[in-house]
Short mmCIF file of C-alpha atoms in Angstrom, two decimals:
data_model
loop_
_atom_site.label_atom_id
_atom_site.label_comp_id
_atom_site.label_asym_id
_atom_site.label_seq_id
_atom_site.Cartn_x
_atom_site.Cartn_y
_atom_site.Cartn_z
CA MET A 23 121.93 106.07 90.84
CA ILE A 24 118.93 106.89 92.90
CA THR A 25 119.80 106.55 96.27
CA TRP A 26 117.99 107.17 99.71
CA ASN A 27 119.36 108.95 102.39
CA ASN A 28 117.46 110.63 106.02
CA LEU A 29 117.47 114.34 105.38
CA ASP A 30 120.01 114.74 108.67
CA THR A 31 122.35 113.20 106.43
CA ILE A 32 121.95 115.51 103.63
CA SER A 33 125.17 118.27 103.51
CA ALA A 34 122.59 120.77 101.84
CA TYR A 35 120.70 120.69 104.89
CA GLN A 36 122.84 121.02 107.09
CA GLU A 37 124.11 124.19 105.40
CA LEU A 38 119.83 125.65 105.31
CA ARG A 39 120.76 124.67 108.59
CA LYS A 40 123.05 127.77 108.93
CA VAL A 41 121.90 130.09 107.12
CA THR A 42 120.65 133.78 108.61
CA PRO A 43 116.48 133.57 108.46
CA VAL A 44 114.96 136.79 106.97
CA ASN A 45 113.46 139.06 108.35
CA LEU A 46 110.14 139.18 107.00
CA ARG A 47 108.36 142.38 108.44
CA GLU A 48 111.55 144.23 107.04
CA ALA A 49 112.26 142.51 103.62
CA MET A 50 107.69 143.32 103.16
CA THR A 51 107.44 146.69 104.12
CA GLY A 52 107.66 149.40 101.63
CA GLU A 53 108.66 148.80 97.99
CA ASN A 54 111.45 146.07 99.18
CA GLY A 55 108.14 144.04 99.43
CA ALA A 56 107.03 145.52 95.66
CA GLU A 57 110.05 144.38 94.27
CA ARG A 58 109.66 140.52 96.04
CA VAL A 59 106.22 140.30 94.43
CA ARG A 60 107.72 141.05 90.90
CA LYS A 61 110.64 138.86 91.39
CA TYR A 62 109.72 135.78 93.46
CA SER A 63 106.75 134.43 91.42
CA VAL A 64 106.88 130.84 89.01
CA PRO A 65 104.13 130.32 85.88
CA MET A 66 102.10 127.45 86.74
CA ALA A 67 99.50 125.65 83.94
CA ALA A 68 96.63 126.94 82.94
CA GLY A 69 97.48 130.37 83.67
CA LEU A 70 98.48 129.93 87.83
CA ALA A 71 101.37 131.46 89.21
CA TYR A 72 102.96 130.64 92.42
CA ASN A 73 103.98 133.73 94.50
CA TYR A 74 106.26 133.13 97.63
CA ALA A 75 107.27 136.50 97.71
CA ALA A 76 105.79 136.61 101.65
CA LYS A 77 107.61 133.62 102.83
CA GLN A 78 111.04 133.70 104.96
CA VAL A 79 113.16 132.93 101.70
CA ASP A 80 116.00 135.29 99.67
CA ASP A 81 118.29 134.66 97.04
CA GLU A 82 120.86 132.89 100.16
CA VAL A 83 118.33 130.40 101.36
CA LEU A 84 117.13 129.65 98.15
CA GLU A 85 119.92 128.68 96.40
CA ALA A 86 120.74 126.72 99.47
CA LEU A 87 117.18 125.24 98.77
CA ALA A 88 118.27 124.59 95.05
CA LYS A 89 121.33 122.49 95.97
CA LEU A 90 119.14 120.15 98.55
CA ALA A 91 116.70 119.81 95.40
CA GLU A 92 119.90 118.76 93.64
CA GLU A 93 121.15 116.48 96.40
CA THR A 94 118.19 114.82 97.10
CA GLN A 95 117.38 113.96 93.66
CA LEU A 96 113.98 114.87 93.59
CA ALA A 97 113.68 115.10 89.81
CA GLY A 98 115.12 112.36 89.51
CA LYS A 99 112.85 110.13 91.99
CA PHE A 100 109.99 111.72 90.04
CA GLU A 101 110.71 110.28 86.98
CA ALA A 102 111.47 106.95 89.20
CA LEU A 103 108.09 107.10 90.36
CA TYR A 104 106.12 108.11 86.75
CA ASN A 105 108.14 105.57 84.86
CA GLY A 106 106.77 102.76 87.33
CA GLU A 107 109.62 102.20 89.87
CA VAL A 108 108.54 100.33 92.87
CA ILE A 109 108.69 103.58 94.96
CA ASN A 110 105.30 102.89 97.50
CA THR A 111 108.08 100.63 99.70
CA GLY A 112 105.54 100.08 102.51
CA GLU A 113 103.31 97.60 99.71
CA LYS A 114 106.05 97.36 97.40
CA ARG A 115 103.89 99.29 94.55
CA MET A 116 104.24 101.65 91.66
CA VAL A 117 102.82 104.38 91.61
CA LEU A 118 101.35 105.28 88.77
CA HIS A 119 98.57 108.39 89.56
CA HIS A 120 99.72 110.53 87.01
CA MET A 121 99.29 107.98 84.64
CA THR A 122 95.22 108.76 84.65
CA ARG A 123 95.71 111.79 83.18
CA GLY A 124 98.69 111.97 80.79
CA GLN A 125 102.06 110.22 80.04
CA LEU A 126 104.99 110.64 81.11
CA GLY A 127 107.96 109.17 80.66
CA GLU A 128 108.49 105.46 79.18
CA GLY A 129 105.45 102.88 79.26
CA VAL A 130 104.79 101.41 81.74
CA ALA A 131 103.33 97.66 82.15
CA ALA A 132 102.16 95.35 85.30
CA ASP A 133 100.51 92.53 85.94
CA GLY A 134 100.70 91.88 82.08
CA VAL A 135 99.00 95.12 81.52
CA ASP A 136 99.90 98.25 79.26
CA LYS A 137 99.65 100.14 82.42
CA ARG A 138 98.69 103.71 80.06
CA SER A 139 96.28 101.95 77.70
CA PHE A 140 94.53 100.49 80.79
CA TYR A 141 93.80 103.41 82.29
CA VAL A 142 92.86 105.45 78.67
CA GLN A 143 90.10 102.95 77.88
CA GLU A 144 88.58 102.96 81.73
CA GLN A 145 88.21 106.58 80.90
CA LYS A 146 86.39 105.70 77.56
CA LYS A 147 83.99 103.70 79.55
CA ILE A 148 83.05 105.82 81.44
CA ALA A 149 82.51 108.86 79.19
CA GLU A 150 80.35 106.02 77.37
CA LEU A 151 77.88 105.47 80.04
CA ALA A 152 78.27 109.28 80.88
CA ASN A 153 77.13 109.62 77.31
CA LYS A 154 74.38 107.54 77.56
CA VAL A 155 72.82 108.19 80.83
CA HIS A 156 72.03 112.58 79.46
CA ALA A 157 70.79 111.07 76.09
CA GLY A 158 68.67 109.14 78.00
CA GLU A 159 69.67 105.65 76.35
CA ILE A 160 70.66 104.19 79.78
CA THR A 161 67.79 105.05 81.97
CA ASN A 162 65.77 103.74 84.80
CA ALA A 163 62.70 101.18 84.38
CA ALA A 164 60.40 103.28 83.75
CA GLY A 165 62.44 104.94 80.52
CA GLU A 166 62.68 107.84 82.50
CA LYS A 167 66.74 109.93 82.52
CA PHE A 168 68.30 110.04 85.50
CA THR A 169 68.49 113.45 87.38
CA THR A 170 70.93 112.70 89.69
CA VAL A 171 73.81 110.85 91.07
CA VAL A 172 75.34 110.19 94.38
CA GLN A 173 78.26 108.91 95.31
CA ILE A 174 79.11 106.23 97.98
CA GLY A 175 82.35 106.46 99.33
CA ILE A 176 85.13 107.13 102.26
CA GLY A 177 88.16 109.00 102.42
CA GLY A 178 89.83 109.51 99.03
CA SER A 179 86.67 108.16 97.55
CA ASP A 180 84.61 110.92 98.77
CA LEU A 181 86.67 113.92 99.69
CA GLY A 182 88.36 114.72 96.83
CA PRO A 183 85.64 114.12 94.42
CA ARG A 184 84.05 115.77 96.26
CA ALA A 185 85.30 119.05 96.23
CA MET A 186 86.19 118.75 92.56
CA TYR A 187 82.46 118.68 92.30
CA LEU A 188 82.33 121.32 94.36
CA ALA A 189 84.36 123.52 92.79
CA LEU A 190 82.79 123.23 89.25
CA GLU A 191 79.66 123.45 89.81
CA ASN A 192 78.71 126.96 89.65
CA TRP A 193 81.27 127.10 86.76
CA ALA A 194 79.36 124.17 84.72
CA LYS A 195 76.34 126.19 85.07
CA VAL A 196 77.31 129.37 83.89
CA ASN A 197 78.55 127.79 80.85
CA ASN A 198 76.04 125.22 80.58
CA THR A 199 77.55 121.69 80.75
CA PHE A 200 75.94 120.74 83.87
CA LYS A 201 74.07 117.63 83.28
CA MET A 202 73.11 116.19 87.10
CA GLU A 203 73.09 117.64 89.80
CA ALA A 204 75.15 115.61 92.72
CA ARG A 205 75.35 114.48 96.35
CA PHE A 206 77.71 112.43 98.78
CA ILE A 207 77.36 109.87 100.89
CA SER A 208 80.38 109.16 103.36
CA ASN A 209 80.15 108.85 107.05
CA VAL A 210 79.23 105.66 108.32
CA ASP A 211 76.69 107.54 110.47
CA PRO A 212 73.32 106.76 109.60
CA ASP A 213 72.75 110.91 109.60
CA ASP A 214 74.49 110.99 106.30
CA ALA A 215 72.86 108.45 103.65
CA ALA A 216 69.40 109.45 105.22
CA ALA A 217 69.86 113.13 105.13
CA VAL A 218 71.36 112.55 101.43
CA LEU A 219 68.80 110.24 100.47
CA ASN A 220 66.06 112.38 102.02
CA THR A 221 66.68 115.32 99.62
CA ILE A 222 66.54 113.46 95.86
CA ASP A 223 63.76 111.52 93.99
CA VAL A 224 65.40 107.69 94.33
CA ALA A 225 64.10 106.58 91.23
CA HIS A 226 65.55 109.07 89.16
CA SER A 227 69.18 108.90 90.87
CA LEU A 228 72.33 106.79 90.02
CA PHE A 229 73.58 105.46 92.65
CA VAL A 230 78.14 105.65 92.54
CA LEU A 231 79.42 103.20 94.42
CA VAL A 232 83.48 103.64 95.28
CA SER A 233 85.71 100.89 96.67
CA LYS A 234 88.59 99.61 95.20
CA SER A 235 88.96 96.71 97.42
CA GLY A 236 85.17 95.92 97.97
CA THR A 237 85.49 95.51 101.44
CA THR A 238 85.62 99.22 102.77
CA LEU A 239 82.80 98.80 105.48
CA GLU A 240 81.55 101.82 105.77
CA THR A 241 81.14 102.15 102.16
CA LEU A 242 79.73 98.61 101.98
CA THR A 243 77.15 99.70 104.77
CA ASN A 244 75.72 102.88 103.05
CA GLU A 245 75.48 100.73 99.90
CA SER A 246 72.67 98.35 101.47
CA PHE A 247 71.49 101.63 103.07
CA VAL A 248 70.34 102.89 99.81
CA LYS A 249 69.89 99.77 98.07
CA ASP A 250 66.72 99.32 101.20
CA ALA A 251 65.60 102.85 100.25
CA LEU A 252 65.44 101.50 96.51
CA LYS A 253 63.28 98.07 97.61
CA ASN A 254 61.16 100.49 99.46
CA ALA A 255 60.13 102.61 96.95
CA GLY A 256 59.75 99.25 94.84
CA LEU A 257 62.77 99.94 92.75
CA ASP A 258 65.25 97.39 91.30
CA PRO A 259 68.90 98.54 92.46
CA SER A 260 70.55 97.37 90.33
CA ARG A 261 68.81 99.34 87.75
CA HIS A 262 70.56 102.22 90.07
CA MET A 263 74.02 101.74 90.76
CA ILE A 264 77.67 101.53 89.13
CA ALA A 265 80.89 100.31 91.10
CA VAL A 266 84.17 101.74 90.59
CA THR A 267 86.56 98.98 92.00
CA SER A 268 89.64 97.04 90.96
CA GLU A 269 88.91 94.07 89.03
CA THR A 270 89.86 91.29 92.06
CA SER A 271 87.11 92.82 93.97
CA PRO A 272 83.99 90.98 94.84
CA LEU A 273 82.24 93.89 93.46
CA ALA A 274 83.92 93.77 89.54
CA LYS A 275 81.33 90.48 88.13
CA SER A 276 78.48 91.20 90.26
CA ASP A 277 75.28 91.44 88.61
CA ASP A 278 74.40 94.35 90.90
CA TYR A 279 75.26 96.77 88.74
CA LEU A 280 74.54 98.50 85.81
CA ALA A 281 78.41 98.50 85.12
CA ALA A 282 81.67 99.40 87.19
CA PHE A 283 84.55 100.84 85.62
CA PHE A 284 88.15 99.64 87.52
CA MET A 285 91.15 101.03 89.22
CA ASP A 286 94.07 99.47 90.31
CA ASP A 287 96.21 99.04 93.67
CA TYR A 288 98.41 101.93 91.80
CA ILE A 289 96.41 104.76 93.06
CA GLY A 290 95.89 105.58 96.56
CA GLY A 291 92.52 106.46 97.31
CA ARG A 292 93.94 110.10 98.68
CA PHE A 293 95.62 110.41 94.62
CA SER A 294 92.81 108.93 92.54
CA SER A 295 90.32 112.21 92.05
CA THR A 296 91.66 111.90 88.25
CA SER A 297 90.84 108.46 87.91
CA GLY A 298 87.23 106.78 88.26
CA VAL A 299 86.90 107.31 91.59
CA GLY A 300 86.46 111.11 90.37
CA GLY A 301 85.46 110.53 86.73
CA ALA A 302 83.26 108.03 87.08
CA VAL A 303 80.50 111.12 89.20
CA LEU A 304 82.43 114.39 87.45
CA SER A 305 81.21 113.35 83.92
CA LEU A 306 77.46 112.33 84.98
CA ALA A 307 77.62 115.91 86.28
CA PHE A 308 78.99 117.60 84.15
CA GLY A 309 80.09 115.29 80.96
CA PRO A 310 83.05 114.04 79.94
CA GLU A 311 84.03 116.74 78.09
CA VAL A 312 84.36 119.00 81.30
CA PHE A 313 85.89 116.35 82.71
CA ALA A 314 89.13 115.98 80.03
CA GLN A 315 89.57 119.45 80.55
CA PHE A 316 90.49 118.93 84.25
CA LEU A 317 92.68 115.85 82.89
CA ASP A 318 94.99 118.83 80.83
CA GLY A 319 94.86 120.97 83.35
CA ALA A 320 96.26 118.32 85.71
CA ALA A 321 98.35 117.12 82.81
CA GLU A 322 100.36 120.44 82.05
CA GLU A 323 100.73 121.16 85.99
CA ASP A 324 102.95 117.82 85.79
CA LYS A 325 104.73 118.80 83.18
CA LEU A 326 105.78 121.48 85.12
CA ALA A 327 106.74 119.35 88.33
CA ARG A 328 110.00 117.22 85.62
CA ASN A 329 111.59 120.11 85.52
CA GLN A 330 115.37 119.81 87.05
CA ASP A 331 115.30 123.77 88.01
CA MET A 332 113.42 124.33 90.59
CA PHE A 333 113.11 127.66 89.80
CA ALA A 334 110.98 126.49 87.09
CA ASN A 335 109.31 123.82 89.01
CA PRO A 336 106.22 125.88 91.45
CA ALA A 337 105.76 122.13 93.21
CA MET A 338 109.17 120.96 94.00
CA LEU A 339 109.97 125.45 95.31
CA ASP A 340 106.77 124.96 97.44
CA ALA A 341 107.49 121.85 98.63
CA LEU A 342 111.34 122.88 99.18
CA ILE A 343 110.32 125.95 101.00
CA GLY A 344 108.10 123.85 103.00
CA VAL A 345 110.45 121.81 104.42
CA TYR A 346 112.81 125.19 105.86
CA GLU A 347 109.63 126.12 107.31
CA ARG A 348 109.25 122.91 109.19
CA ASN A 349 112.63 121.24 109.51
CA VAL A 350 114.85 124.82 110.18
CA LEU A 351 111.94 127.20 111.44
CA GLY A 352 110.68 124.59 113.37
CA TYR A 353 106.50 125.70 112.02
CA GLN A 354 104.47 122.82 112.78
CA ASN A 355 101.01 123.73 110.74
CA THR A 356 100.24 125.14 107.32
CA ALA A 357 96.70 127.09 106.63
CA VAL A 358 95.10 126.51 103.09
CA LEU A 359 93.27 129.55 102.61
CA PRO A 360 91.17 129.33 99.30
CA TYR A 361 89.47 133.06 98.60
CA SER A 362 87.05 130.98 96.47
CA GLN A 363 83.87 130.14 97.39
CA ALA A 364 83.82 127.09 95.26
CA LEU A 365 86.88 125.34 97.04
CA SER A 366 85.19 125.18 100.15
CA ARG A 367 86.28 121.94 100.50
CA PHE A 368 89.43 121.93 99.02
CA PRO A 369 91.04 122.26 102.40
CA ALA A 370 89.11 119.15 103.43
CA HIS A 371 90.62 117.26 100.63
CA LEU A 372 94.55 118.39 101.58
CA GLN A 373 94.07 117.12 105.19
CA GLN A 374 94.08 113.65 104.02
CA LEU A 375 96.21 114.12 100.89
CA ASP A 376 99.00 115.75 103.35
CA MET A 377 98.51 114.04 106.51
CA GLU A 378 97.66 110.60 105.08
CA SER A 379 100.73 110.85 103.07
CA ASN A 380 103.54 112.44 105.00
CA GLY A 381 102.39 111.72 109.00
CA LYS A 382 104.71 108.87 109.28
CA SER A 383 107.97 108.94 111.97
CA VAL A 384 109.87 105.63 109.73
CA ASN A 385 111.95 106.03 106.74
CA ARG A 386 111.01 104.35 103.79
CA PHE A 387 113.02 101.45 105.47
CA GLY A 388 110.92 101.01 108.13
CA GLU A 389 113.92 103.05 110.97
CA PRO A 390 113.03 105.79 112.90
CA VAL A 391 113.81 109.06 111.65
CA GLY A 392 114.96 111.55 114.04
CA TYR A 393 113.45 115.34 112.72
CA PRO A 394 109.92 116.38 112.13
CA THR A 395 107.84 115.30 108.96
CA GLY A 396 103.99 116.29 107.66
CA PRO A 397 103.15 119.32 109.33
CA VAL A 398 99.58 120.25 110.59
CA ILE A 399 97.07 120.78 107.41
CA PHE A 400 93.05 123.17 108.59
CA GLY A 401 91.78 125.57 106.26
CA GLU A 402 88.47 127.14 105.33
CA PRO A 403 87.77 129.59 102.52
CA GLY A 404 88.00 133.43 103.01
CA THR A 405 86.34 135.48 104.07
CA ASN A 406 84.77 133.31 105.95
CA GLY A 407 88.43 132.01 107.66
CA GLN A 408 89.20 136.18 108.39
CA HIS A 409 86.07 135.86 111.28
CA SER A 410 87.00 132.16 112.50
CA PHE A 411 90.77 131.31 113.87
CA TYR A 412 92.11 134.45 111.74
CA GLN A 413 92.83 135.53 114.96
CA LEU A 414 95.16 133.00 116.48
CA LEU A 415 96.87 133.37 112.36
CA HIS A 416 97.92 136.83 113.08
CA GLN A 417 98.57 137.21 117.26
CA GLY A 418 98.54 133.62 118.74
CA THR A 419 102.24 132.38 119.94
CA ASP A 420 102.72 129.89 117.47
CA ILE A 421 104.02 131.48 114.08
CA ILE A 422 101.79 129.23 110.95
CA PRO A 423 102.58 129.43 107.46
CA LEU A 424 99.40 130.24 105.30
CA GLN A 425 98.98 129.23 101.47
CA PHE A 426 96.45 130.96 100.01
CA VAL A 427 94.75 130.74 96.39
CA GLY A 428 93.13 133.47 94.86
CA PHE A 429 91.05 134.61 91.52
CA LYS A 430 90.79 137.48 89.55
CA ASN A 431 87.37 136.74 88.62
CA SER A 432 84.06 134.75 90.29
CA GLN A 433 82.66 132.06 87.99
CA MET A 434 79.08 133.13 87.81
CA ASP A 435 80.03 136.23 86.41
CA LYS A 436 77.38 137.98 88.72
CA ASP A 437 77.77 140.64 90.99
CA VAL A 438 77.37 144.02 91.95
CA VAL A 439 79.35 147.58 93.16
CA ILE A 440 79.03 148.62 96.75
CA GLN A 441 80.62 151.27 98.14
CA ASP A 442 82.98 151.77 94.45
CA SER A 443 83.60 148.23 94.28
CA THR A 444 82.34 144.65 93.43
CA SER A 445 81.80 142.10 95.85
CA GLN A 446 84.99 140.13 93.67
CA GLN A 447 87.61 143.36 93.93
CA LYS A 448 86.43 143.53 97.95
CA LEU A 449 87.27 139.43 97.94
CA CYS A 450 90.50 140.51 96.46
CA ALA A 451 91.21 143.34 97.82
CA ASN A 452 90.68 140.96 101.54
CA VAL A 453 93.48 138.41 100.18
CA ALA A 454 96.17 141.30 99.36
CA ALA A 455 95.94 143.02 102.97
CA GLN A 456 95.27 139.47 104.33
CA ILE A 457 99.15 138.60 102.97
CA VAL A 458 101.12 142.11 103.61
CA ALA A 459 99.32 142.20 107.34
CA PHE A 460 100.12 138.89 108.10
CA ALA A 461 104.13 139.96 106.83
CA CYS A 462 104.39 143.24 108.11
CA GLY A 463 101.99 143.29 110.97
CA LYS A 464 101.06 146.64 112.57
CA GLU A 465 103.13 148.56 116.06
CA ASP A 466 101.09 149.98 118.87
CA GLU A 467 101.49 151.17 122.18
CA ASN A 468 98.22 149.07 123.51
CA ARG A 469 100.14 144.98 123.10
CA ASN A 470 96.54 144.14 122.94
CA LYS A 471 96.18 145.66 119.68
CA ASN A 472 100.18 145.48 118.20
CA PHE A 473 100.96 142.51 115.29
CA GLU A 474 103.88 141.20 115.26
CA GLY A 475 103.99 140.28 111.93
CA GLY A 476 106.92 138.27 110.10
CA ARG A 477 103.62 135.39 109.23
CA PRO A 478 104.63 133.69 106.12
CA SER A 479 102.91 132.73 103.27
CA SER A 480 101.92 132.68 99.92
CA ILE A 481 99.77 132.68 96.59
CA ILE A 482 98.27 130.67 94.36
CA ALA A 483 96.81 133.19 92.07
CA GLY A 484 94.76 133.40 88.36
CA ASP A 485 92.10 134.56 86.61
CA GLN A 486 89.42 132.29 86.93
CA LEU A 487 88.56 129.11 88.39
CA THR A 488 88.04 126.78 85.80
CA PRO A 489 88.22 122.43 84.96
CA GLN A 490 91.88 123.16 83.53
CA ALA A 491 93.13 125.40 86.93
CA LEU A 492 91.67 122.99 89.29
CA GLY A 493 93.58 120.57 87.30
CA ALA A 494 96.67 122.34 87.40
CA LEU A 495 95.87 123.37 91.45
CA LEU A 496 95.41 120.00 92.24
CA SER A 497 98.42 118.23 90.42
CA HIS A 498 100.71 121.09 91.82
CA PHE A 499 99.34 120.06 95.76
CA GLU A 500 99.70 116.45 95.32
CA ASN A 501 103.75 116.78 93.73
CA LYS A 502 104.01 119.07 96.48
CA VAL A 503 103.48 116.06 98.95
CA MET A 504 105.55 113.10 96.54
CA PHE A 505 108.57 115.92 96.64
CA GLN A 506 108.56 116.67 100.70
CA GLY A 507 107.93 112.83 101.11
CA PHE A 508 111.36 112.08 98.75
CA VAL A 509 112.70 114.91 100.78
CA TRP A 510 112.13 113.43 104.30
CA ASN A 511 112.82 109.58 103.16
CA ILE A 512 109.65 108.47 103.56
CA ASN A 513 107.31 106.40 101.41
CA SER A 514 104.13 108.70 100.87
CA PHE A 515 102.35 106.31 99.19
CA ASP A 516 100.78 104.22 102.03
CA GLN A 517 98.35 104.84 105.42
CA GLU A 518 99.25 101.76 107.39
CA GLY A 519 98.33 104.66 110.36
CA VAL A 520 94.38 103.87 109.22
CA GLN A 521 94.10 100.53 109.40
CA LEU A 522 94.20 99.91 113.56
CA GLY A 523 91.27 101.80 114.29
CA LYS A 524 89.41 99.94 111.59
CA VAL A 525 90.65 95.95 113.07
CA LEU A 526 89.55 97.35 116.51
CA ALA A 527 86.32 98.29 115.23
CA LYS A 528 85.57 94.93 114.01
CA LYS A 529 86.11 93.20 117.43
CA VAL A 530 83.85 95.78 119.01
CA LEU A 531 80.87 94.57 116.35
CA ALA A 532 82.42 91.00 116.89
CA HIS A 533 81.67 91.73 121.08
CA ASP A 534 85.28 89.99 121.11
CA THR A 535 86.50 93.11 124.17
CA ASP A 536 87.92 93.24 127.02
CA GLY A 537 89.66 95.94 129.32
CA ALA A 538 89.21 99.63 128.25
CA LEU A 539 87.53 98.69 124.27
CA LYS A 540 85.15 96.78 126.36
CA ALA A 541 84.13 99.76 129.00
CA TYR A 542 84.19 102.22 125.82
CA SER A 543 81.29 100.08 124.30
CA ASP A 544 79.48 99.44 127.26
CA LEU A 545 79.13 103.52 127.44
CA LEU A 546 78.31 103.81 124.11
CA ASN A 547 75.76 100.79 124.15
CA ILE A 548 77.39 98.50 121.13
#
């Protein structure tokens, strides 16, 4: 039987707090460090591996974490989630994003519909449309092919799909699967839409409007912006737009769109990249086959997340080490550092995924919790970040855990040899150097040049960033966030924190303000 209890009531957590912390600098120096790198690694899907040698753990800490996983019933709670129990207690909903890329456990029915069949059918519809667009069976009014796809959405309707597109754009070009250039409009700032529209040929552009509710203010505002541009160019907007929405939204049956593809309330925006939210734009950009490979990688990683054994479950292990860092060692932040330019927007997606999910101060029952929950997430790709905020990471007063991502090979197979090594080798050398530098530091009599070390990190490493590897990477972090929410006894699947500002913004636009709200409205000439 599944039970939900606060972390500070769990006996294994109390045991974990008594374990002596690891001296990372000593543990990672010399042959000790080499042995840890070989020992502390877990295989992931798509040829990836999660290596946690440079984390502040040893066998004693790991044993305590395994007890915590068992006592908090992490495997059982994940099983309950993918078998359709109501895990989103705030909105009284199931959580079904795993079903968009494979079937774990039992079939799930909701609202009189088999959800597995529903998601598969929507993916087939998207694939059919993408193939028709690529074949020239669906064209603009002049009978000419569309060459650009533009996604209009915000939050989870933008961050994930945009990050995935950028991650695979160059791979698709090298592997001859690149079909259409993609652009994204998200911010209600008119400069965002105007800048995109100024760089594309609207006559040959297909726009994907993404809003589950069909009422998202920023998205509908940008839709009107785009429709005006199409009309001003003498074009019929309904020949250039498709919608990704819910079946109950006002967009679902509208004649304003060439087609509508459906998702539902059981998939949160930040978990929607493997649904039609990401499926439409990625299938149009790269072809349905590439999107299917992406889904396969995520599905294979989901299977690993079912393992009850923490040491065979990389997402669970990563999550529990993160809980140890947050709740025992007291670290408040986590930096995500992909050493791959293709993952330039992946940290931004993880910011929303993690902080919108686990940025909670009450438990699943609405009661205040007396311990820290989700960390602050930030990051940039290496080596750019090294010339930016790594100074604070190395010598700042706060210790910030680090999550590196790195690949042996580049995506585009173009490189040069300079000073006896390639650019990719230089990139990978920087990853290895940074991990050891953070862990071991460097003694110097000049305190300004002294590095204390003891800065923990992990790395997810693989051969190359392919669609399957990207899917596995996405699934890993989604499941990590889920497991941490389970440990903290919070609901990771609602986001009430984003609502208050929206409500007040509507009051401002309706000129229904007083006090400070009116003063700020006057300051900004609204």
